[in-house]
C-alpha positions as semicolon CSV with decimal commas, in nm:
position;residue;x (nm);y (nm);z (nm)
1;M;9,340;9,432;8,477
2;S;9,070;9,410;8,210
3;D;8,719;9,514;8,303
4;K;8,622;9,166;8,175
5;M;8,779;9,018;8,488
6;F;8,618;9,254;8,735
7;M;8,502;9,051;9,036
8;G;8,594;8,731;8,854
9;A;8,301;8,742;8,613
10;S;8,338;8,502;8,317
11;T;7,996;8,445;8,158
12;K;7,824;8,705;7,935
13;Q;7,557;8,773;8,195
14;G;7,819;8,799;8,468
15;L;8,032;9,027;8,256
16;D;7,740;9,253;8,178
17;I;7,652;9,286;8,543
18;A;8,014;9,341;8,644
19;N;8,075;9,606;8,380
20;K;7,753;9,791;8,471
21;S;7,850;9,775;8,839
22;R;8,195;9,917;8,763
23;E;8,041;10,199;8,560
24;I;7,811;10,290;8,851
25;I;8,096;10,270;9,101
26;R;8,326;10,490;8,892
27;N;8,053;10,753;8,867
28;L;8,009;10,744;9,245
29;I;8,372;10,755;9,358
30;G;8,560;10,899;9,062
31;D;8,671;11,216;9,247
32;D;8,791;11,013;9,547
33;V;9,018;10,784;9,346
34;K;9,139;11,015;9,071
35;D;9,491;11,039;9,225
36;L;9,536;10,664;9,271
37;N;9,726;10,446;9,027
38;P;9,530;10,181;8,832
39;A;9,604;9,894;9,077
40;E;9,505;10,107;9,376
41;R;9,184;10,214;9,198
42;D;9,101;9,851;9,129
43;I;9,132;9,769;9,497
44;V;8,905;10,054;9,604
45;E;8,652;9,980;9,333
46;R;8,638;9,618;9,434
47;I;8,589;9,709;9,797
48;V;8,305;9,940;9,712
49;H;8,152;9,670;9,489
50;S;8,179;9,414;9,764
51;T;8,015;9,637;10,025
52;A;7,782;9,857;9,814
53;D;7,919;10,137;10,028
54;P;8,092;10,423;9,837
55;E;8,213;10,574;10,166
56;Y;8,500;10,328;10,158
57;A;8,652;10,530;9,876
58;K;8,716;10,802;10,137
59;L;8,823;10,567;10,415
60;V;9,076;10,341;10,238
61;K;9,435;10,454;10,277
62;I;9,715;10,282;10,087
63;S;10,082;10,338;10,159
64;P;10,285;10,432;9,844
65;D;10,484;10,107;9,861
66;F;10,198;9,869;9,937
67;V;10,098;9,749;9,591
68;D;10,458;9,691;9,473
69;A;10,553;9,509;9,795
70;A;10,238;9,297;9,799
71;M;10,256;9,210;9,427
72;A;10,623;9,110;9,460
73;S;10,533;8,876;9,743
74;L;10,240;8,726;9,551
75;K;10,446;8,681;9,235
76;N;10,697;8,487;9,445
77;K;10,406;8,272;9,573
78;E;10,484;8,360;9,933
79;T;10,230;8,280;10,198
80;I;9,917;8,476;10,271
81;L;9,849;8,459;10,644
82;T;9,494;8,545;10,753
83;D;9,356;8,619;11,095
84;I;9,046;8,401;11,059
85;N;8,932;8,117;10,837
86;M;8,652;8,319;10,684
87;V;8,911;8,550;10,523
88;K;9,116;8,249;10,412
89;Y;8,823;8,083;10,236
90;G;8,738;8,406;10,052
91;I;9,079;8,432;9,886
92;T;9,060;8,250;9,553
93;R;9,279;8,169;9,252
94;Y;9,607;8,204;9,440
95;E;9,873;7,948;9,353
96;G;10,066;8,001;9,677
97;E;9,966;7,899;10,028
98;V;9,686;8,071;10,221
99;E;9,716;7,988;10,590
100;C;9,515;8,051;10,904
101;Y;9,630;7,911;11,235
102;I;9,347;8,030;11,457
103;K;9,240;7,674;11,542
104;N;9,592;7,523;11,559
105;K;9,647;7,339;11,888
106;E;9,986;7,499;11,944
107;V;9,833;7,843;11,883
108;I;9,561;7,779;12,139
109;K;9,831;7,675;12,388
110;I;10,035;7,989;12,320
111;A;9,727;8,202;12,368
112;K;9,645;8,045;12,702
113;E;10,000;8,054;12,837
114;N;10,049;8,417;12,744
115;Q;9,694;8,536;12,803
116;I;9,665;8,679;12,452
117;T;9,414;8,631;12,178
118;R;9,441;8,333;11,946
119;A;9,475;8,579;11,654
120;A;9,786;8,731;11,815
121;A;9,918;8,387;11,909
122;A;9,877;8,281;11,548
123;M;10,109;8,556;11,439
124;R;10,369;8,437;11,685
125;Y;10,330;8,079;11,573
126;A;10,369;8,175;11,208
127;A;10,676;8,387;11,281
128;D;10,833;8,092;11,466
129;N;10,761;7,856;11,181
130;G;10,920;8,019;10,883
131;F;10,641;8,249;10,766
132;E;10,729;8,481;10,477
133;G;10,467;8,682;10,301
134;I;10,160;8,901;10,360
135;V;9,947;8,929;10,672
136;V;9,577;8,989;10,610
137;S;9,354;9,091;10,900
138;G;8,986;9,162;10,853
139;N;8,870;9,101;11,205
140;A;9,138;9,096;11,474
141;P;9,322;9,418;11,568
142;T;9,538;9,208;11,799
143;A;9,672;9,030;11,491
144;V;9,772;9,363;11,340
145;F;9,942;9,481;11,661
146;E;10,125;9,150;11,706
147;A;10,243;9,133;11,345
148;M;10,370;9,491;11,365
149;D;10,555;9,418;11,693
150;L;10,715;9,102;11,554
151;Y;10,820;9,288;11,243
152;E;10,977;9,572;11,438
153;K;11,169;9,319;11,647
154;G;11,294;9,150;11,333
155;E;11,114;8,831;11,422
156;M;10,861;8,816;11,139
157;N;10,946;8,819;10,768
158;L;10,637;8,996;10,646
159;K;10,626;9,198;10,327
160;A;10,300;9,385;10,366
161;I;9,991;9,401;10,585
162;V;9,626;9,426;10,478
163;G;9,500;9,577;10,802
164;V;9,127;9,625;10,787
165;P;8,986;9,482;11,115
166;V;8,632;9,581;11,200
167;G;8,504;9,684;11,541
168;F;8,481;9,943;11,814
169;V;8,758;9,814;12,042
170;G;9,112;9,843;11,913
171;A;9,037;9,837;11,543
172;A;9,078;10,206;11,467
173;D;9,384;10,226;11,690
174;S;9,555;9,927;11,523
175;K;9,493;10,069;11,178
176;E;9,619;10,415;11,269
177;A;9,937;10,263;11,415
178;L;9,983;10,053;11,100
179;H;9,926;10,350;10,875
180;N;10,195;10,541;11,060
181;S;10,444;10,253;11,051
182;N;10,711;10,177;10,785
183;I;10,536;9,855;10,684
184;P;10,373;9,855;10,338
185;N;10,004;9,860;10,421
186;I;9,646;9,922;10,332
187;I;9,393;10,025;10,599
188;V;9,039;10,150;10,643
189;E;9,013;10,444;10,876
190;G;8,785;10,417;11,176
191;P;8,582;10,117;11,299
192;K;8,471;9,996;10,955
193;G;8,633;9,696;10,787
194;G;8,587;9,319;10,802
195;T;8,620;9,006;10,597
196;P;8,465;9,143;10,274
197;I;8,715;9,429;10,267
198;A;9,017;9,205;10,332
199;V;8,908;8,955;10,070
200;A;8,832;9,221;9,814
201;C;9,175;9,374;9,851
202;V;9,367;9,047;9,821
203;N;9,159;8,912;9,531
204;S;9,206;9,240;9,345
205;L;9,584;9,203;9,375
206;I;9,571;8,839;9,266
207;Q;9,385;8,934;8,949
208;H;9,692;9,144;8,854
209;L;9,924;8,845;8,862
């Protein structure tokens, strides 16, 4: 990816700001990302840019197969399934489908009948309705756990998980479990994470298409 496309900047003023930002970020986190490949570095740089928090360069963990698996899915225009609408609306310039079923009536019914979160129920609903692609969770650890469980049972055709839910209950545990799984993944260690992280990761990948 060209620096000219960093964070989607297109005007001269935007490009100048983006390039200056990237220069600052590289000076701050260079040692932390020196062993990453270019696509992985782009992801981390974009996350740091989106949060103004260089600590993320130490917290982001990317499985060796994540970028290749995620890019293959995106190039095939497979679905991006998000845990909440805020993540969905932040993903731009993708020619495939970006779906979120958190408000779907059937999902709400599944959640009530099984006493699970709507985020988890949305994963079940997607799996039962032909989903194939990438799961992106910035907020709901239950979505990560459910997607992993469905995948392990052979019931969900997912290619990779962006697992960066934020919070103090379940978030760190879900990410640790995902990191230790055989699913191509990117996580943020500990309680940090959230919508900006999930969106930054996916939009960075899309810019490589």
